[in-house]
GROMACS .gro file of C-alpha atoms in nm:
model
  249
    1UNK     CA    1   0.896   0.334   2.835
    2UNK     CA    2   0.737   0.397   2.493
    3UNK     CA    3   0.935   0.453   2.195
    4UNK     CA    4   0.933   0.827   2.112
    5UNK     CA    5   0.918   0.803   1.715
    6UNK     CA    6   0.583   0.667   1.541
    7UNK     CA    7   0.544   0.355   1.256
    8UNK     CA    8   0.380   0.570   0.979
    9UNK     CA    9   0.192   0.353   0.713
   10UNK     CA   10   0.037   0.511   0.409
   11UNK     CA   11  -0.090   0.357   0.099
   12UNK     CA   12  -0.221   0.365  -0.273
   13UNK     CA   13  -0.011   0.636  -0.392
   14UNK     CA   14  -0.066   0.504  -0.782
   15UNK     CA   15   0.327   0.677  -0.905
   16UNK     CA   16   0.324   0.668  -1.235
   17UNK     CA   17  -0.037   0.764  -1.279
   18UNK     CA   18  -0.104   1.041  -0.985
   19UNK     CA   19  -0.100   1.372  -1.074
   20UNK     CA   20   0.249   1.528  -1.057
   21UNK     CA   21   0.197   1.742  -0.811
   22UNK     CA   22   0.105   1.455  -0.555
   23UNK     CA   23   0.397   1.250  -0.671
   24UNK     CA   24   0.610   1.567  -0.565
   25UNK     CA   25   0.460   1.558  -0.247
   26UNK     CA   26   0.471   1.244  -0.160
   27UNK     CA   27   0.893   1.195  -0.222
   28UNK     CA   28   0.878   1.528   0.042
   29UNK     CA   29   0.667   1.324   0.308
   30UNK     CA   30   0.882   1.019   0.225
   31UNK     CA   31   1.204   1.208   0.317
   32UNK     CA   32   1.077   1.416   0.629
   33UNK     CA   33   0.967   1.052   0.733
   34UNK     CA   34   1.303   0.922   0.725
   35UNK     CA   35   1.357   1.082   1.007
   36UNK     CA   36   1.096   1.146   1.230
   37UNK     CA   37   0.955   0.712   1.178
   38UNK     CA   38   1.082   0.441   1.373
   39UNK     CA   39   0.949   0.214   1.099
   40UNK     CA   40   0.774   0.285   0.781
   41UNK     CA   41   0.536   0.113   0.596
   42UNK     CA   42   0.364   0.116   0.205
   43UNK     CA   43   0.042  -0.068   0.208
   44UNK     CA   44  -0.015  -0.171  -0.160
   45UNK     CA   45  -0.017   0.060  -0.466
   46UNK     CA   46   0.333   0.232  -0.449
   47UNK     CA   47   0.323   0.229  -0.785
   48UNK     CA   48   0.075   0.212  -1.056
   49UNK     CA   49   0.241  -0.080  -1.222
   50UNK     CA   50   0.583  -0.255  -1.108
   51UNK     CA   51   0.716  -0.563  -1.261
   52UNK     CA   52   1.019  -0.727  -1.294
   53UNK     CA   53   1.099  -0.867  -1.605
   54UNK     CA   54   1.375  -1.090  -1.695
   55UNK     CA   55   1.564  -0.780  -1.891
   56UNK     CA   56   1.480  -0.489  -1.645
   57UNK     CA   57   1.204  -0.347  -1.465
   58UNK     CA   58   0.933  -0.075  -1.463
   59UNK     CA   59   1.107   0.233  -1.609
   60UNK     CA   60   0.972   0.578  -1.490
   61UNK     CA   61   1.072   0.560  -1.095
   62UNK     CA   62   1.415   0.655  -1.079
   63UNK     CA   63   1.389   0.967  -0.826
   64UNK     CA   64   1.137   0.734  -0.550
   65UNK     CA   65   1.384   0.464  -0.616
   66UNK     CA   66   1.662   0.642  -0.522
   67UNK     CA   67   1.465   0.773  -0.207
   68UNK     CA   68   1.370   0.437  -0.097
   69UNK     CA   69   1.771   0.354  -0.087
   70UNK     CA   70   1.819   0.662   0.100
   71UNK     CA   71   1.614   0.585   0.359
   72UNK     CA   72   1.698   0.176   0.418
   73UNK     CA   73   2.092   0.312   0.384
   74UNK     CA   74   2.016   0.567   0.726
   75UNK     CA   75   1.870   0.317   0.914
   76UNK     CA   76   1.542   0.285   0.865
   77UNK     CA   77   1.323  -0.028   0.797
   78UNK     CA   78   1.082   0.014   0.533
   79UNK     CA   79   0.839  -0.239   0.374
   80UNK     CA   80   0.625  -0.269   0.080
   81UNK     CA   81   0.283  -0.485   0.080
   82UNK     CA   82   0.231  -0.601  -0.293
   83UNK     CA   83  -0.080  -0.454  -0.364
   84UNK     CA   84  -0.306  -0.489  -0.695
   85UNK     CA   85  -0.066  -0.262  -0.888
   86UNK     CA   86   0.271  -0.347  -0.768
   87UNK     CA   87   0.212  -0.729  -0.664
   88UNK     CA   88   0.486  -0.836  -0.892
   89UNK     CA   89   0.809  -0.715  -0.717
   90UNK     CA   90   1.104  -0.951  -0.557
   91UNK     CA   91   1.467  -0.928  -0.602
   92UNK     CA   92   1.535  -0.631  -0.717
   93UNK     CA   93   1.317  -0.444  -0.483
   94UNK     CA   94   1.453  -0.622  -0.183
   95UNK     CA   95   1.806  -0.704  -0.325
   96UNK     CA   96   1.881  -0.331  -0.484
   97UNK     CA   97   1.719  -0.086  -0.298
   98UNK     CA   98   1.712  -0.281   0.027
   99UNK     CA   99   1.320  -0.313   0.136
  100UNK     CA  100   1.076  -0.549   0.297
  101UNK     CA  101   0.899  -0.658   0.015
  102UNK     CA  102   0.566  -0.887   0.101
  103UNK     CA  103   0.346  -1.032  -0.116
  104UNK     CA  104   0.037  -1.150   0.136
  105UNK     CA  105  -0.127  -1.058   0.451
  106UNK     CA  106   0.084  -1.051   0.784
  107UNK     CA  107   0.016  -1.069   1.166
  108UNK     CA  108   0.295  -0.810   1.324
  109UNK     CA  109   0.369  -0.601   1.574
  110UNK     CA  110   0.317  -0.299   1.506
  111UNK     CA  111   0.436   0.002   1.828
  112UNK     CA  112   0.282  -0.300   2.097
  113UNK     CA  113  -0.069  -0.380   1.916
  114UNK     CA  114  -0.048  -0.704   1.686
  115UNK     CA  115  -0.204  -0.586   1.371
  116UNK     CA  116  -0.302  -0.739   1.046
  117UNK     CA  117  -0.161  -0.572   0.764
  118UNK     CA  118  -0.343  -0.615   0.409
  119UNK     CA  119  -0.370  -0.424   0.081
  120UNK     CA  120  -0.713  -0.521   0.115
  121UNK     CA  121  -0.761  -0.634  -0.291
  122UNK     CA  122  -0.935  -0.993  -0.326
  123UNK     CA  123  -1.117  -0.955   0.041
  124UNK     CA  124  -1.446  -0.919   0.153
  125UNK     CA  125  -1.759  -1.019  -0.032
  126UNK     CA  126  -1.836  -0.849  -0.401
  127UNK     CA  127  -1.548  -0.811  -0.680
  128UNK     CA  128  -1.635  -1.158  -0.814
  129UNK     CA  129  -1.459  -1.079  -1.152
  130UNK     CA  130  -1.171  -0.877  -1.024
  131UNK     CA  131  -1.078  -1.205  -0.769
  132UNK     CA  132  -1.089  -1.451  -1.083
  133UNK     CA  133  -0.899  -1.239  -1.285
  134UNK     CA  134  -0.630  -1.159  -1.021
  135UNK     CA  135  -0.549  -1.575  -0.967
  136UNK     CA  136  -0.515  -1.529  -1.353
  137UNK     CA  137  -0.247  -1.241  -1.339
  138UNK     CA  138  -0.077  -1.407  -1.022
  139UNK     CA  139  -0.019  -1.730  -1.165
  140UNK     CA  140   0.283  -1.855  -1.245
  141UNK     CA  141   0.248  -1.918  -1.571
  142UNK     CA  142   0.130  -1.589  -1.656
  143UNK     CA  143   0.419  -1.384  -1.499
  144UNK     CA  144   0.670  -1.603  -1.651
  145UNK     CA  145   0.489  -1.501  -2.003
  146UNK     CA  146   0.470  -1.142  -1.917
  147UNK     CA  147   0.814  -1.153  -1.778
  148UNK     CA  148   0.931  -1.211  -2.148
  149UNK     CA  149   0.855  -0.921  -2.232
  150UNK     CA  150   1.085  -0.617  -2.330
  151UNK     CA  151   1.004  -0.384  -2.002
  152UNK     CA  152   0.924  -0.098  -2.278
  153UNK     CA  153   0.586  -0.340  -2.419
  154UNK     CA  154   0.488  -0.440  -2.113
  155UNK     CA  155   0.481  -0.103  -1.910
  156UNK     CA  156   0.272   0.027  -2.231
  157UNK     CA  157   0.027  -0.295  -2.213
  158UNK     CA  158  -0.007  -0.209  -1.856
  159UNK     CA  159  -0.029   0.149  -1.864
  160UNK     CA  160  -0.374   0.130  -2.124
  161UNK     CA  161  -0.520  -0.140  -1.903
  162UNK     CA  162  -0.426   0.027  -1.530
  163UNK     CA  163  -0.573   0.370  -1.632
  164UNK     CA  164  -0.861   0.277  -1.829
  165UNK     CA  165  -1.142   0.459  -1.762
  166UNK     CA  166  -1.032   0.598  -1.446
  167UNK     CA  167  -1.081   0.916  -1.261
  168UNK     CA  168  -0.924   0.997  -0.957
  169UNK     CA  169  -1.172   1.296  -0.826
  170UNK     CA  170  -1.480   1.075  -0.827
  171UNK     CA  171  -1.587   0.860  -0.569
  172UNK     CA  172  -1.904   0.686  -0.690
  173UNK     CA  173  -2.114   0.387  -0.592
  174UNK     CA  174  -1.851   0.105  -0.616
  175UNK     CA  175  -1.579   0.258  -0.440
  176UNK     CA  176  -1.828   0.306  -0.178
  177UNK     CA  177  -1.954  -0.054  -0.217
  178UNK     CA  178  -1.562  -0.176  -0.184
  179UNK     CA  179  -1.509   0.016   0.153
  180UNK     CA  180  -1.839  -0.123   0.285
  181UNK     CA  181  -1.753  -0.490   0.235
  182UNK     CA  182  -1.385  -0.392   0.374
  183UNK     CA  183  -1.489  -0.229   0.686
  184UNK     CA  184  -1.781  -0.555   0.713
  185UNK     CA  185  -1.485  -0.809   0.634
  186UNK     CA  186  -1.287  -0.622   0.932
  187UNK     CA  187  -1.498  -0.597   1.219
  188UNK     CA  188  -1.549  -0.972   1.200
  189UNK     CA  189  -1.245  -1.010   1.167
  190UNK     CA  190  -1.171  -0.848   1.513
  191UNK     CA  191  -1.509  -0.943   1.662
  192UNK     CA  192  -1.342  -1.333   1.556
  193UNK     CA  193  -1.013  -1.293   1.692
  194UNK     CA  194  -1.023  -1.100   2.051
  195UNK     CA  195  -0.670  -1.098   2.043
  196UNK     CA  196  -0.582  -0.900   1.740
  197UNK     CA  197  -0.599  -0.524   1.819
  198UNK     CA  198  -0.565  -0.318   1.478
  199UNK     CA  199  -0.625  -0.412   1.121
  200UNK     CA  200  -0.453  -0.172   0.843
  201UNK     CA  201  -0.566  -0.197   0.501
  202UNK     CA  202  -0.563   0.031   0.193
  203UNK     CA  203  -0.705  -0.028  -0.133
  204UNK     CA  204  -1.092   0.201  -0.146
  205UNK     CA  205  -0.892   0.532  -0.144
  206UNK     CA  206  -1.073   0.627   0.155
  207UNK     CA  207  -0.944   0.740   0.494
  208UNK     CA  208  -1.149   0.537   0.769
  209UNK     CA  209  -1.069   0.507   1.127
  210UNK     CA  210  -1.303   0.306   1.350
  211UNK     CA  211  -1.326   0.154   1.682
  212UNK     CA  212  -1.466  -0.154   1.652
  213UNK     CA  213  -1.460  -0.255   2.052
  214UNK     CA  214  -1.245  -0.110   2.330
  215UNK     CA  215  -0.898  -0.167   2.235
  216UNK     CA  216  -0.974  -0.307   1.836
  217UNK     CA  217  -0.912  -0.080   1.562
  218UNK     CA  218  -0.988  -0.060   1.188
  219UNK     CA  219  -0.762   0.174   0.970
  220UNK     CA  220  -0.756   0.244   0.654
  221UNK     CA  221  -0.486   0.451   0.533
  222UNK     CA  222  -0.711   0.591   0.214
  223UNK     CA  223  -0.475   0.768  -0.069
  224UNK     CA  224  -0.277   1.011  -0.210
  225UNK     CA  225  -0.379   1.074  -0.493
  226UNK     CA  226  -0.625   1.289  -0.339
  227UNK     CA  227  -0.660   1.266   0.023
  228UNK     CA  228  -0.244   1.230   0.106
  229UNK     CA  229  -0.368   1.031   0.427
  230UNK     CA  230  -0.127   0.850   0.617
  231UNK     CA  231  -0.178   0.684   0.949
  232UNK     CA  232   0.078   0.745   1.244
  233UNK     CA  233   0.041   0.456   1.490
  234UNK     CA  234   0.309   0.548   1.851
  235UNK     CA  235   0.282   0.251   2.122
  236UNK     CA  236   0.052   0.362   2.456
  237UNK     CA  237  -0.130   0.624   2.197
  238UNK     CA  238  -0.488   0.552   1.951
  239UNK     CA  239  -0.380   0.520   1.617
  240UNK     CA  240  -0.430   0.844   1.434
  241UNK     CA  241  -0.517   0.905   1.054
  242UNK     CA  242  -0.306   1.237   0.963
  243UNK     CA  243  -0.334   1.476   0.611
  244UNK     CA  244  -0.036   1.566   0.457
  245UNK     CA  245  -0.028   1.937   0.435
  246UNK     CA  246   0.405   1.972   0.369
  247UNK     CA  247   0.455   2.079   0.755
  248UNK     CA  248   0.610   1.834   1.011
  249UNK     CA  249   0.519   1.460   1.096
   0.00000   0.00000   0.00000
């Protein structure tokens, strides 16, 4: 007997920075969610910057907060995977509002399949200077220093560096290059491990769902800051990559 209600994953939603509109309609997926998921899960990027600092947190996410709550207080389980924007969570996100809150990679099961469940940020081949400066902004001693902080400096410091030069519409050369080595880093990933039947990552901002032999699947969940892709995964079912369009789940 397979369980009637899906696990719905979705990822890089970038609050903070995502265009108001999107924000809007992702809280509105989030609550119809709550009740039609057995389980749901945020693959990296919740937010465009989250830290906790020794006085506070990241100020600005009151309303997704309070949704979050809402949804571990009715019952159901929700995690976040750190991703490259929101890797800096802990107590309060687990303590407060009541999540899953996990900072690396994870074998689960997810509805029957055990999948590996990634951001994706730091692997595949490429992004040389992005992995050296991301064991720089993980270390210790650098989160302890930006910790210090009043949250009010260090939300602004992260703000100019997170949305520097970006532009959510375009999807040029190096996004493409990132999915590439993704998707590459996948497949032999499954083609290694015969046993592990689904890999979920997030991170390009684009929607891919692949077969990679009978039985092995590749997801990722792509955005919402312009796609609002979410994948809905139901045990004894392929996994299927769905668009938001404000109807039902």
């Amino acid at each position: 007997m397979f369980a009637t209600k899906p696990v719905l994953i979705a990822s890089d939603v970038h609050l903070g920075s995502a265009p108001p509109g999107h924000e809007k309609a992702f809280i509105e997926w989030l609550e119809r969610a709550a009740t039609s998921a057995s389980w749901i899960i945020l693959n990296g990027d919740l937010f465009d910057f989250w830290f906790e600092y020794r006085t506070g947190t990241t100020r600005g996410y009151d309303r997704v907060l309070r949704t979050l709550s809402m949804i571990v207080d009715q019952g159901t389980p929700l995690t976040l995977m750190g991703g490259n924007h929101d890797w800096w969570g802990g107590a309060f996100l687990r303590d407060e509002i009541g999540i899953e809150f996990l900072q690396d990679p994870v074998v689960r099961k997810i509805s029957g399949r055990r999948a590996l469940l990634a951001h994706g940020d730091g692997l595949g081949r490429g992004d040389l200077g992005y992995k050296i400066l991301r064991t720089f902004l993980r270390g210790r001693l650098t989160r302890w220093a930006f910790g210090m902080l009043p949250p009010a400096i260090g939300d602004q410091i992260a703000s100019i560096v997170s949305r520097a030069g970006r532009d959510w519409d375009k999807y040029g050369e190096q996004q493409q290059a990132r999915s590439d080595a993704l998707e590459k880093w996948a497949v032999n990933a499954l083609n290694q491990d015969k046993e592990l039947e689904l890999i979920v990552l997030g991170h390009t901002h684009r929607p891919l769902l692949r077969e990679v032999n009978p039985g092995q699947w590749y997801v990722n969940c792509g955005d919402w800051v312009v796609n609002k892709s979410y994948l809905s995964l139901q045990e004894g079912r392929s996994p299927r990559l769905m668009t938001w369009d404000g109807g039902a789940i």
